[in-house]
Coordinates of C-alpha atoms and ligand atoms in Angstrom, one line a residue:
X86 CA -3.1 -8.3 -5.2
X87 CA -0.5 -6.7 -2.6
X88 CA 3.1 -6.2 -3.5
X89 CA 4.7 -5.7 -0.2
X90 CA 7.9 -4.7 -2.5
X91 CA 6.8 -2.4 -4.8
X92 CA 9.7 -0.2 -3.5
X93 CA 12.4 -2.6 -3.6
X94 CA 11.1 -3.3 -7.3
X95 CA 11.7 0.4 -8.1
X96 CA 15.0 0.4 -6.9
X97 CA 16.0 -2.6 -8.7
X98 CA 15.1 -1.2 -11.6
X99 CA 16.8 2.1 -10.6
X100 CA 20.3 -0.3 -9.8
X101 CA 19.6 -2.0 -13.3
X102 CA 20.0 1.7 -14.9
X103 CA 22.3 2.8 -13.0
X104 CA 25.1 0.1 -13.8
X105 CA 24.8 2.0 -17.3
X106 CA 25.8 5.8 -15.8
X107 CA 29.1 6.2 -14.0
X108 CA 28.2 7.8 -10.8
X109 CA 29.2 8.0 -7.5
X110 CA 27.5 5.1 -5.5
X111 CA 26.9 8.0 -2.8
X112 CA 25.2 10.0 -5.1
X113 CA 22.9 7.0 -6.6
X114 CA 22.2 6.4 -3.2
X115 CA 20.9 10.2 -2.2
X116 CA 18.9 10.1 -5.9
X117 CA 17.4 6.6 -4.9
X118 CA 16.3 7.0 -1.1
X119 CA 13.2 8.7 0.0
X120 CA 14.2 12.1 1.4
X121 CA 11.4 12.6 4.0
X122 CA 8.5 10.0 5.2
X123 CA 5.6 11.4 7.4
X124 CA 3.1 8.7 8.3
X125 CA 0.4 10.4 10.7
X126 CA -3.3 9.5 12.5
X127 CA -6.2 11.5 13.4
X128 CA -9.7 10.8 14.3
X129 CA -12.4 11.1 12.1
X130 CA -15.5 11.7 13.7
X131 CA -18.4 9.3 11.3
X132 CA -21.8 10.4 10.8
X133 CA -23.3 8.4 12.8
X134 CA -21.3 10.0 15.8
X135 CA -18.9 6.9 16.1
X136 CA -15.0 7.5 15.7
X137 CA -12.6 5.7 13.6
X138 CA -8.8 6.6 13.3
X139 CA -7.5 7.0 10.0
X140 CA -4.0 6.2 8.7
X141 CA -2.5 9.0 6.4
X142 CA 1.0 9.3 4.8
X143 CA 3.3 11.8 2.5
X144 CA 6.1 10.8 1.2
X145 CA 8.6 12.8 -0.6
X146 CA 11.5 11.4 -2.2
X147 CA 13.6 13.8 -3.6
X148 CA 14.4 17.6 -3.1
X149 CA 16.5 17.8 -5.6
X150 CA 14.2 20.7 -7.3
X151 CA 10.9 22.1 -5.3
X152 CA 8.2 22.1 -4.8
X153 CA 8.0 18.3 -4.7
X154 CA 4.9 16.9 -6.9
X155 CA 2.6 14.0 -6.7
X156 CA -0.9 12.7 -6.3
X157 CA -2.6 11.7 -3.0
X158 CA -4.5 8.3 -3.6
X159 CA -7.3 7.1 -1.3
X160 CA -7.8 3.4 -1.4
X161 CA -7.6 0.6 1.8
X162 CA -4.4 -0.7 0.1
X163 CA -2.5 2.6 1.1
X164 CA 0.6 1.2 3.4
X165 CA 4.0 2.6 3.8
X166 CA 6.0 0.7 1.0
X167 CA 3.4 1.3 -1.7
X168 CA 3.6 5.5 -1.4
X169 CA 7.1 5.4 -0.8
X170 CA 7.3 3.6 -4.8
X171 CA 5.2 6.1 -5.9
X172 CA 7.0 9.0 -4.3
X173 CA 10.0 7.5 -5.8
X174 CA 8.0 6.9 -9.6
X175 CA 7.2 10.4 -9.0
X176 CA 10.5 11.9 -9.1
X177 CA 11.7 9.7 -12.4
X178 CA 8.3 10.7 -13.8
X179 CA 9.2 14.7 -13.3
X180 CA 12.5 14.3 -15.1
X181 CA 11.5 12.3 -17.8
X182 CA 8.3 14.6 -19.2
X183 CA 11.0 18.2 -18.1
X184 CA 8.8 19.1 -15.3
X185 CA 11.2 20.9 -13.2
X186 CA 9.6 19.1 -9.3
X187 CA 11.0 16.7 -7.3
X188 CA 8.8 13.3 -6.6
X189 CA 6.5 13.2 -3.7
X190 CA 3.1 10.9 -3.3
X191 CA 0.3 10.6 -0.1
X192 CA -1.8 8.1 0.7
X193 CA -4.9 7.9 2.8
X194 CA -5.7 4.1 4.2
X195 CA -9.4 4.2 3.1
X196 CA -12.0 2.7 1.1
X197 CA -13.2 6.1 -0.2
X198 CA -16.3 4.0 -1.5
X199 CA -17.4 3.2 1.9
X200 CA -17.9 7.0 3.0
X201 CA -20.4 9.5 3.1
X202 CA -19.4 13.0 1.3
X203 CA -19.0 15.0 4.1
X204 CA -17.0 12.7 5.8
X205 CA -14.6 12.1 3.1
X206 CA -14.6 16.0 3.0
X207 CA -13.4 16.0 6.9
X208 CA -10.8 13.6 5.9
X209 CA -9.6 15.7 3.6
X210 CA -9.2 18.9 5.4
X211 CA -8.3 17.2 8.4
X212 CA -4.9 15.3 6.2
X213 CA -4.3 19.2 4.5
X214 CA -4.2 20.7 8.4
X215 CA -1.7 18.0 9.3
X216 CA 0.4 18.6 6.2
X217 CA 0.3 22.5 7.1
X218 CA 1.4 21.8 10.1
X219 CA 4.9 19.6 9.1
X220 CA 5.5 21.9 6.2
X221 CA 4.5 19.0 4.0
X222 CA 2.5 21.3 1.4
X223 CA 2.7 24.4 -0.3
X224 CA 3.1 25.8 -3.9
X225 CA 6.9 26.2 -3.5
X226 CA 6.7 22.8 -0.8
X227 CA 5.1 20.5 -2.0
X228 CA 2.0 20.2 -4.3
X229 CA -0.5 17.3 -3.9
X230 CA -2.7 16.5 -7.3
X231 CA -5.3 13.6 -7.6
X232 CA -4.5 9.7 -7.8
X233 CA -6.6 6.9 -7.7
X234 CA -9.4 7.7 -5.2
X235 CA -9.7 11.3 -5.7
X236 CA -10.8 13.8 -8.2
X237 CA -11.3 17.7 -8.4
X238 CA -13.7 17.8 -5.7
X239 CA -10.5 16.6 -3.0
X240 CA -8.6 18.8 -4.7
X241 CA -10.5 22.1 -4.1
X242 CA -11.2 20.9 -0.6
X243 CA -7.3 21.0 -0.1
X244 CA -6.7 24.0 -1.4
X245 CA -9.7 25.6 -0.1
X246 CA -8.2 24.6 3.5
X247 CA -5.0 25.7 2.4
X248 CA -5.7 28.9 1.9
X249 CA -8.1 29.5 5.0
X250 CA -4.3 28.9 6.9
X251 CA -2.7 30.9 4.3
X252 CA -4.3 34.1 4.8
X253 CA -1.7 37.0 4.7
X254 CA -1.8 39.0 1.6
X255 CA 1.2 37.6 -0.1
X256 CA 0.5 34.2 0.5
X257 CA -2.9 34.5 -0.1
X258 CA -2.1 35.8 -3.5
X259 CA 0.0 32.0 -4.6
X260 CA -2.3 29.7 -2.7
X261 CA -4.3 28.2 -4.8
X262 CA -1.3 26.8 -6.5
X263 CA -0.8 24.9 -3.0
X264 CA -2.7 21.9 -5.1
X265 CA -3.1 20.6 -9.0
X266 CA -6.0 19.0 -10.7
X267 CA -8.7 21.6 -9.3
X268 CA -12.1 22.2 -10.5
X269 CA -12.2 24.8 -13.5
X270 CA -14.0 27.0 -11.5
X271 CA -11.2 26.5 -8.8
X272 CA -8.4 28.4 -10.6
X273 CA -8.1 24.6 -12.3
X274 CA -6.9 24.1 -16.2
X275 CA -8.4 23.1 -19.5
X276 CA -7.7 19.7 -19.9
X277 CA -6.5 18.6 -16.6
X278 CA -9.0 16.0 -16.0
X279 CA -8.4 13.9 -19.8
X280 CA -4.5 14.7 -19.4
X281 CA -3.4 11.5 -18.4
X282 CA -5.4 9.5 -20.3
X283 CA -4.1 11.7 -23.3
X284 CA -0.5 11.2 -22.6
X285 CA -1.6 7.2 -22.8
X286 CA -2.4 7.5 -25.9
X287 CA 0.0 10.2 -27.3
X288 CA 2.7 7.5 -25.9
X289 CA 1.1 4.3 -27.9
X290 CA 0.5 6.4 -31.2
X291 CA 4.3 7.6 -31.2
X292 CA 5.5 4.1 -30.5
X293 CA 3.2 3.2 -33.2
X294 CA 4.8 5.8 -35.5
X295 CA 8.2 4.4 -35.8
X296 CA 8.4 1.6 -38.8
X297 CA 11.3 -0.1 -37.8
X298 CA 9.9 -0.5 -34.1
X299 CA 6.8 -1.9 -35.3
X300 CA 8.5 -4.0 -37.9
X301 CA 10.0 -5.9 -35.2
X302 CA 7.3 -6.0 -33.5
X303 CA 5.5 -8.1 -36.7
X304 CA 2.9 -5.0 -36.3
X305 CA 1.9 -2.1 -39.3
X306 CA 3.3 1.2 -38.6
X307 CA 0.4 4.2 -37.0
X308 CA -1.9 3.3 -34.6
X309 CA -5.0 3.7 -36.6
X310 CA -6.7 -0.3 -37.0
X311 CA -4.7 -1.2 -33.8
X312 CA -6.7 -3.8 -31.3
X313 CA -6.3 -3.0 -27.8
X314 CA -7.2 -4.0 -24.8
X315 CA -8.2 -1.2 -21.5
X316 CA -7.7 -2.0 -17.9
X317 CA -9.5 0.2 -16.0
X318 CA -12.4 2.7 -16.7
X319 CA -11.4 5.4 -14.1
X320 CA -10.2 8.8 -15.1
X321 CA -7.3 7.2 -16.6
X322 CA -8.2 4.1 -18.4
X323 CA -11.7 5.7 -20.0
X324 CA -9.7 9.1 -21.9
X325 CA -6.8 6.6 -23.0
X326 CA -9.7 4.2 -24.8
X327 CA -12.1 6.9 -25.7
X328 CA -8.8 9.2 -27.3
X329 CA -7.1 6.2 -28.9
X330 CA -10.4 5.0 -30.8
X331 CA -11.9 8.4 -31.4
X332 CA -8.8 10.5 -32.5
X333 CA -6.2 7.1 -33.3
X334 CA -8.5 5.2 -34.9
X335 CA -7.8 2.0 -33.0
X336 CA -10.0 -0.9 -32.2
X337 CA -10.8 -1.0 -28.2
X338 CA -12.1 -5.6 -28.8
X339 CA -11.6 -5.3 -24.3
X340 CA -12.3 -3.5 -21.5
X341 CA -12.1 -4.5 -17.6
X342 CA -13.2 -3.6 -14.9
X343 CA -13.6 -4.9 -10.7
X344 CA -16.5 -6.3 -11.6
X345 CA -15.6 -8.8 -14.9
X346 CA -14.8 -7.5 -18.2
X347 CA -15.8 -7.6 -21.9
X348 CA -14.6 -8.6 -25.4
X349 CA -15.7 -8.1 -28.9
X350 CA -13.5 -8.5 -31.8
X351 CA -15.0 -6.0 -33.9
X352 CA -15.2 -3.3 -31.3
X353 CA -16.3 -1.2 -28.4
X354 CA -17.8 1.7 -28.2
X355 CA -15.4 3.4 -25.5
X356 CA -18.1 6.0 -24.2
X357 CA -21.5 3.7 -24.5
X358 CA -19.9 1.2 -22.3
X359 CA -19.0 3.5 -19.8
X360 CA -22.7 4.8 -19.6
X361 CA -23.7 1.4 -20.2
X362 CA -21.4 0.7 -16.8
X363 CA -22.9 3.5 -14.7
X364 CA -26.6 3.2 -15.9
X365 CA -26.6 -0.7 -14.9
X366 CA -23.7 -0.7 -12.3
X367 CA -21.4 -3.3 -14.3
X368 CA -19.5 -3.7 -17.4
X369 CA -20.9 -7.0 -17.9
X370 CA -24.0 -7.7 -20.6
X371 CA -23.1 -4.9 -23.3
X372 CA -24.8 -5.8 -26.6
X373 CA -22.6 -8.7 -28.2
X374 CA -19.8 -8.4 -26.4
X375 CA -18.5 -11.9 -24.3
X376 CA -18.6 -11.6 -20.8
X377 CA -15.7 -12.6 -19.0
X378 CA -16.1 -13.0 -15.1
X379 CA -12.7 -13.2 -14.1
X380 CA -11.4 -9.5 -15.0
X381 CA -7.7 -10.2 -14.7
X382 CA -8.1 -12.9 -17.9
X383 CA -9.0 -10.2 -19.9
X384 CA -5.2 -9.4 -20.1
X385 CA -4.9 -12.5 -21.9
X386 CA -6.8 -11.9 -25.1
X387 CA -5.9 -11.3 -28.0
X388 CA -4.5 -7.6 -28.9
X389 CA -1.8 -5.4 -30.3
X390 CA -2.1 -3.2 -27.5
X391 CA -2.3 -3.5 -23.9
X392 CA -3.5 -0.9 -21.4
X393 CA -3.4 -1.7 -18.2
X394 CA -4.6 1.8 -16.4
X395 CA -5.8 0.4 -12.8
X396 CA -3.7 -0.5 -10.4
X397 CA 0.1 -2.1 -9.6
X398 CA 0.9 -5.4 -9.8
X399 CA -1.8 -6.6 -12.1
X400 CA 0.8 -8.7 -15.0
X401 CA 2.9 -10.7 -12.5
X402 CA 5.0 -13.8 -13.2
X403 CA 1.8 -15.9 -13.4
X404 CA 0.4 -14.1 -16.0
X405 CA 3.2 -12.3 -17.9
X406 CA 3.9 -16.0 -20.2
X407 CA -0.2 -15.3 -21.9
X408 CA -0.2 -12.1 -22.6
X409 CA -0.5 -11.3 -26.6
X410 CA 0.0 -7.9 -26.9
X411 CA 3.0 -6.8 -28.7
X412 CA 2.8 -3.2 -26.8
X413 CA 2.0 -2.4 -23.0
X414 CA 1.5 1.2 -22.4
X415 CA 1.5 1.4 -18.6
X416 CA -1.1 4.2 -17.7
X417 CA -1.3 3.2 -14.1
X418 CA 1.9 3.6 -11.8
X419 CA 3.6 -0.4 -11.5
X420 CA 0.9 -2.7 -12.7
X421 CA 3.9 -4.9 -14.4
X422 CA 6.3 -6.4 -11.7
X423 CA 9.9 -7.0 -12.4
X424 CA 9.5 -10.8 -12.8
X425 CA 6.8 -10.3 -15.2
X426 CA 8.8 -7.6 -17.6
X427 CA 11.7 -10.3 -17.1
X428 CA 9.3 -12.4 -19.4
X429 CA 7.6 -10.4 -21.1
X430 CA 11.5 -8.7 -22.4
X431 CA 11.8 -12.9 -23.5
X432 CA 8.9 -12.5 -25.6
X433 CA 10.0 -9.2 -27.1
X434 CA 7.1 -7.1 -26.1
X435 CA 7.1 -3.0 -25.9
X436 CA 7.0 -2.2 -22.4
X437 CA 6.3 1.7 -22.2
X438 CA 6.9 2.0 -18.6
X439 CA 4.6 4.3 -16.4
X440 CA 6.9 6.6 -16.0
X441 CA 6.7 7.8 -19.0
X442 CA 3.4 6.3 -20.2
X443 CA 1.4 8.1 -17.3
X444 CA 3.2 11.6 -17.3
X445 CA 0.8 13.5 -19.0
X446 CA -1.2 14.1 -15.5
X447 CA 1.9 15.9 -13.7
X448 CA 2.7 17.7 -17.0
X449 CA -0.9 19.2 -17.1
X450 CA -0.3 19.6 -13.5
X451 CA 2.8 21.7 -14.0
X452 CA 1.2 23.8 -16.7
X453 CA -1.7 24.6 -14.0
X454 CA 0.5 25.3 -11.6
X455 CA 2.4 28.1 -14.0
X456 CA -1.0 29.6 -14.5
X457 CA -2.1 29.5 -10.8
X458 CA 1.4 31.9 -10.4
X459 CA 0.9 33.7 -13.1
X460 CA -2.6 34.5 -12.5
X461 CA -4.1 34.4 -15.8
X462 CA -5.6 31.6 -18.0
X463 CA -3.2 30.5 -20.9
X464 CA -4.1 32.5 -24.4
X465 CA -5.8 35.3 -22.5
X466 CA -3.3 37.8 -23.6
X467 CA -2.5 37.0 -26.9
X468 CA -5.6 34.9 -28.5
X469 CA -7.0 37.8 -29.9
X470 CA -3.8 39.6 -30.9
X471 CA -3.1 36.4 -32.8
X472 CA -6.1 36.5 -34.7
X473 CA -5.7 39.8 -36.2
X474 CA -2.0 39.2 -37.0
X475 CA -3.4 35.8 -39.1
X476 CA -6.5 38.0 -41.0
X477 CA -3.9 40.7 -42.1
X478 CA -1.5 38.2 -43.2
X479 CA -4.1 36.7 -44.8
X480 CA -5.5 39.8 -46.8
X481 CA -2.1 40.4 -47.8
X482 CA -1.6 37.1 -49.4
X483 CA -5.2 37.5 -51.3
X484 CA -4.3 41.0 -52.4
X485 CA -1.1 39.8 -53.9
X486 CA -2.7 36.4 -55.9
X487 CA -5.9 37.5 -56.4
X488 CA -7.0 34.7 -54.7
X489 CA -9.8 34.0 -51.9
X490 CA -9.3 31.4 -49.5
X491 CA -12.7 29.5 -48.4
X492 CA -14.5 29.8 -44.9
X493 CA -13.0 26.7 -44.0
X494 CA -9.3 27.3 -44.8
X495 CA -9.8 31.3 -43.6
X496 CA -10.7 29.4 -40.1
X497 CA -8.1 27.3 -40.1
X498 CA -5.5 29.9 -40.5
X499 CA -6.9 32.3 -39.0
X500 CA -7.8 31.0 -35.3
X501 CA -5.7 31.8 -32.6
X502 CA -5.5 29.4 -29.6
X503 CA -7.7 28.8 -26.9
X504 CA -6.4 27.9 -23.6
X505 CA -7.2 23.8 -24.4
X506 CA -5.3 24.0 -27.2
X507 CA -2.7 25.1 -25.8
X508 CA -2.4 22.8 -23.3
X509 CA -2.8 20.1 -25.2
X510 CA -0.2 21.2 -27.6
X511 CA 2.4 21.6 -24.6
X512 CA 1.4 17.6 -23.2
X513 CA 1.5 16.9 -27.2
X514 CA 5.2 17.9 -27.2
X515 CA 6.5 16.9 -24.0
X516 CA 5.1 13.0 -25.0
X517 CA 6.9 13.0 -28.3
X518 CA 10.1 14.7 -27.2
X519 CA 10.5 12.3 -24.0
X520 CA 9.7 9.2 -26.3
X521 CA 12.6 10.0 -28.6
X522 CA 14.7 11.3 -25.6
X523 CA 14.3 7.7 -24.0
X524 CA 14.6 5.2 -27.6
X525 CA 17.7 7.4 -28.7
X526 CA 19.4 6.3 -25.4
X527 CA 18.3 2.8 -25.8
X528 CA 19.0 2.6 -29.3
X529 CA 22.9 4.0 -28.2
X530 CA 23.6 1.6 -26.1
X531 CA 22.6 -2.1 -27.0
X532 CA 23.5 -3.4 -23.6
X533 CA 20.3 -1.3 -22.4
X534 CA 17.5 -4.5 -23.1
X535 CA 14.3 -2.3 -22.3
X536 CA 12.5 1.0 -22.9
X537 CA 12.0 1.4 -18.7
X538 CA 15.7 0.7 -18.4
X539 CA 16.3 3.5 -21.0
X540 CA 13.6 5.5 -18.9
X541 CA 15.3 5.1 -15.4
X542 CA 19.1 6.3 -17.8
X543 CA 17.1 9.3 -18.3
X544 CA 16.0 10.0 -15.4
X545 CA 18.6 9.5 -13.3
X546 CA 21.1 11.0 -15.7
X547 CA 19.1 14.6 -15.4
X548 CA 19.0 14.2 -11.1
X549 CA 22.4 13.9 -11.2
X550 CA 23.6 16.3 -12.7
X551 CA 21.0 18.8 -11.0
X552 CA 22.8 17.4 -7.4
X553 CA 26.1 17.8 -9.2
X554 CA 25.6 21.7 -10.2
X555 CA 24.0 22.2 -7.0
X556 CA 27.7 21.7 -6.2
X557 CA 26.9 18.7 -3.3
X558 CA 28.5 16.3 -5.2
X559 CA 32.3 17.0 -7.4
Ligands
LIG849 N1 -1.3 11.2 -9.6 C1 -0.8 11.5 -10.9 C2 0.5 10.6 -11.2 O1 0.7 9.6 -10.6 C3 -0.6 13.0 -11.1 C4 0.4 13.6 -10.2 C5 0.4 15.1 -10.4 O2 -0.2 15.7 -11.2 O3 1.1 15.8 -9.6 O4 1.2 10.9 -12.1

């Protein structure tokens, strides 16, 4: 399904917030507009020694703080419009979750599917060369991370190519933070690759968490017994299942994919359909789940909680009226068009919008791209130190009661944090801080009627003011 206005849609949602703010239309305007558009083609020479030209884009919408962040996607859909909405989603994403990046997003118009590996590779260096030569990347420019289509390997190709043209000392020395979402042994981060799918799920359990919400809702507060439904089981759609049902206790009864999708009201094992998937090539046929041919009506069944973590434009007005899910938690960028919220507002469901929803993958990314500059691994310095702050603290507390603590609760206290944990504490933080940040302004102002409208308040609030102390606007 194409939406050949996925931008407009982001702008009318931006207009719909922005009647709520009282700023200068001139400045809404600078905030809304995409700042700089490069759409480029180069030859890529095939293995079999034809030529193809391939159509390449990066977008990036707003410089109100640099570098300017987002993911490069590879898919045959790629066309102007689309990265210029998820340039823009970009930039509300960054000031929703406090990263401190402007929004940028690139696209490559290919099916990366359809490509040998050493092709895709030449791709890949060859877009990074043409970014390097526009100024279009850099870790205080503009830093690329993976979207749908790419994964760590792209990543270390771009920065691997970013630093061959980046060889002076000093630059040399900050390159590899050029590009986020790198291998581990890449200068990447613990946790980089499940940090999406993560925020997902941090998002549902704290909507999940507050009573009253749920009450409305006609749902039980916590997450724990919840049914839900999974779009997708790429990168994004796979840790938001697998997280929800291993540490949220949830129910996954649904899971889609391309190919058809599956349902069993008593459960799914997140991680034995996804080998299940790769060991016979489809989703279909898994023990006694139904089979359900036509993916897309797998949206329809019955749940609490929907995840659609694919693609945009996937609940649209011709299917927003069945849905049954009380809660959508959008972990891909715009699979709910306007119309379709416009209902689904009617029937009183949660819409967590993406840009919130998905932000745990450019919070990860920021938290990379601090350890990139700071050259050293989170916990490195002070893991250690911890500990032996914890066991004297400890020995002073036995001294004094007499008492000895077990193995178990010694451990516990004791351990000081590895550099996971510490990650995952930071995304932990920034997805239940931004979740009250956005229902305190909705529930302040009644007028606001949904939680992306409240979102977009946010977001917009924080741009403005950073153009209005940069002094460009009185
Ligand atoms: N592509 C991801 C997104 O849409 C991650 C972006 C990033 O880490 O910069 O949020």
């Amino acid at each position: 399904m194409e939406n050949t206005n996925f931008f407009g849609d982001v702008c009318n949602f931006f207009d719909k917030a922005a009647k709520h703010l009282q700023y200068p239309a001139g400045l809404l305007q600078q905030i809304k507009m995409c700042n700089s558009v490069y759409h480029f083609q180069f030859p890529l020479r095939l293995d079999d020694e034809n030529y193809i030209t391939v159509d390449a884009y990066r977008v990036e919408h707003s410089h109100h703080m640099l570098p300017v962040k987002g993911g490069i996607r590879y898919s045959e859909m790629v066309n102007e419009d689309e990265v210029k909405a998820l340039a823009a989603l970009m930039t509300y994403k960054c000031a929703v979750a406090n990263v401190p990046f402007g929004g940028a997003k690139g696209g490559i118009k290919v099916d990366p599917w359809k490509f040998r590996v050493g092709e895709l590779e030449r791709i890949t260096r060859r877009y990074t060369s043409e970014l390097i030569k526009k100024n279009f990347i850099g870790p205080g420019i503009d830093v690329p991370a993976p979207d749908y289509g790419t994964g760590p390997r792209e990543m270390a190709w771009i920065a691997d190519t970013y630093s061959t043209f980046n060889s002076s000392n000093t630059s040399q020395t900050d390159s590899m933070a050029c590009v986020t979402g790198k291998p581990l042994s890449q200068h990447g981060i613990q946790g980089r690759k499940e940090a999406t799918g993560r925020g997902v799920y941090y998002a549902a359990r704290e909507a999940c968490r507050v009573g009253e919400d749920m009450k409305k809702l006609g749902l039980t507060e916590g997450i724990s017994g919840k049914k839900v439904i999974v779009q997708g089981l790429g990168n994004v759609g796979y840790w938001a299942g697998y997280l929800m049902q291993n540490e949220g206790g949830a129910v996954i009864v649904g899971l889609a994919e391309r190919e058809g999708a599956i349902y069993d009201a008593n459960g799914l094992n997140v991680e034995e359909v996804f080998k299940h998937r790769k060991e016979t090539g489809s989703i279909l046929n898994y023990k006694k789940a139904k089979n359900i041919t036509n993916s897309v009506e797998a949206l329809e069944m019955d749940c609490d909680i929907l995840v659609p973590a694919a693609l945009e434009n996937q609940i649209t007005a011709k299917n927003a009226g069945n849905i049954k899910a009380k809660i959508i938690v959008e972990g891909a960028n715009g699979p709910v068009t306007a119309e379709a919220e416009e209902i689904l507002l009617k029937k009183g469901v949660l819409v967590l919008a993406d840009m919130y929803a998905n932000a745990g993958g450019v919070t990860v990314s920021y938290f990379e791209w601090l350890k990139n500059l700071s050259h050293v691994s989170f916990g490195r310095m002070d893991r250690r130190y911890d500990e032996s702050t914890h066991t004297n603290l400890v020995n002073v507390i036995e001294n004094i009661t007499g008492k000895a603590l077990t193995q178990h609760q010694r451990s516990v206290v004791i351990t000081g944090p590895s550099e996971l944990d510490l990650v995952n504490s930071g995304l932990e933080d920034t997805m239940i801080h931004s979740y009250h940040q956005i229902r305190d302004v909705k529930m302040k102002n009644p007028k606001i009627d949904s939680f992306r409208t409240a979102a977009f308040v946010v977001a917009i609030d924080k741009i403005a003011v950073s153009y209005m102390d940069l002094g460009i606007f009185p």
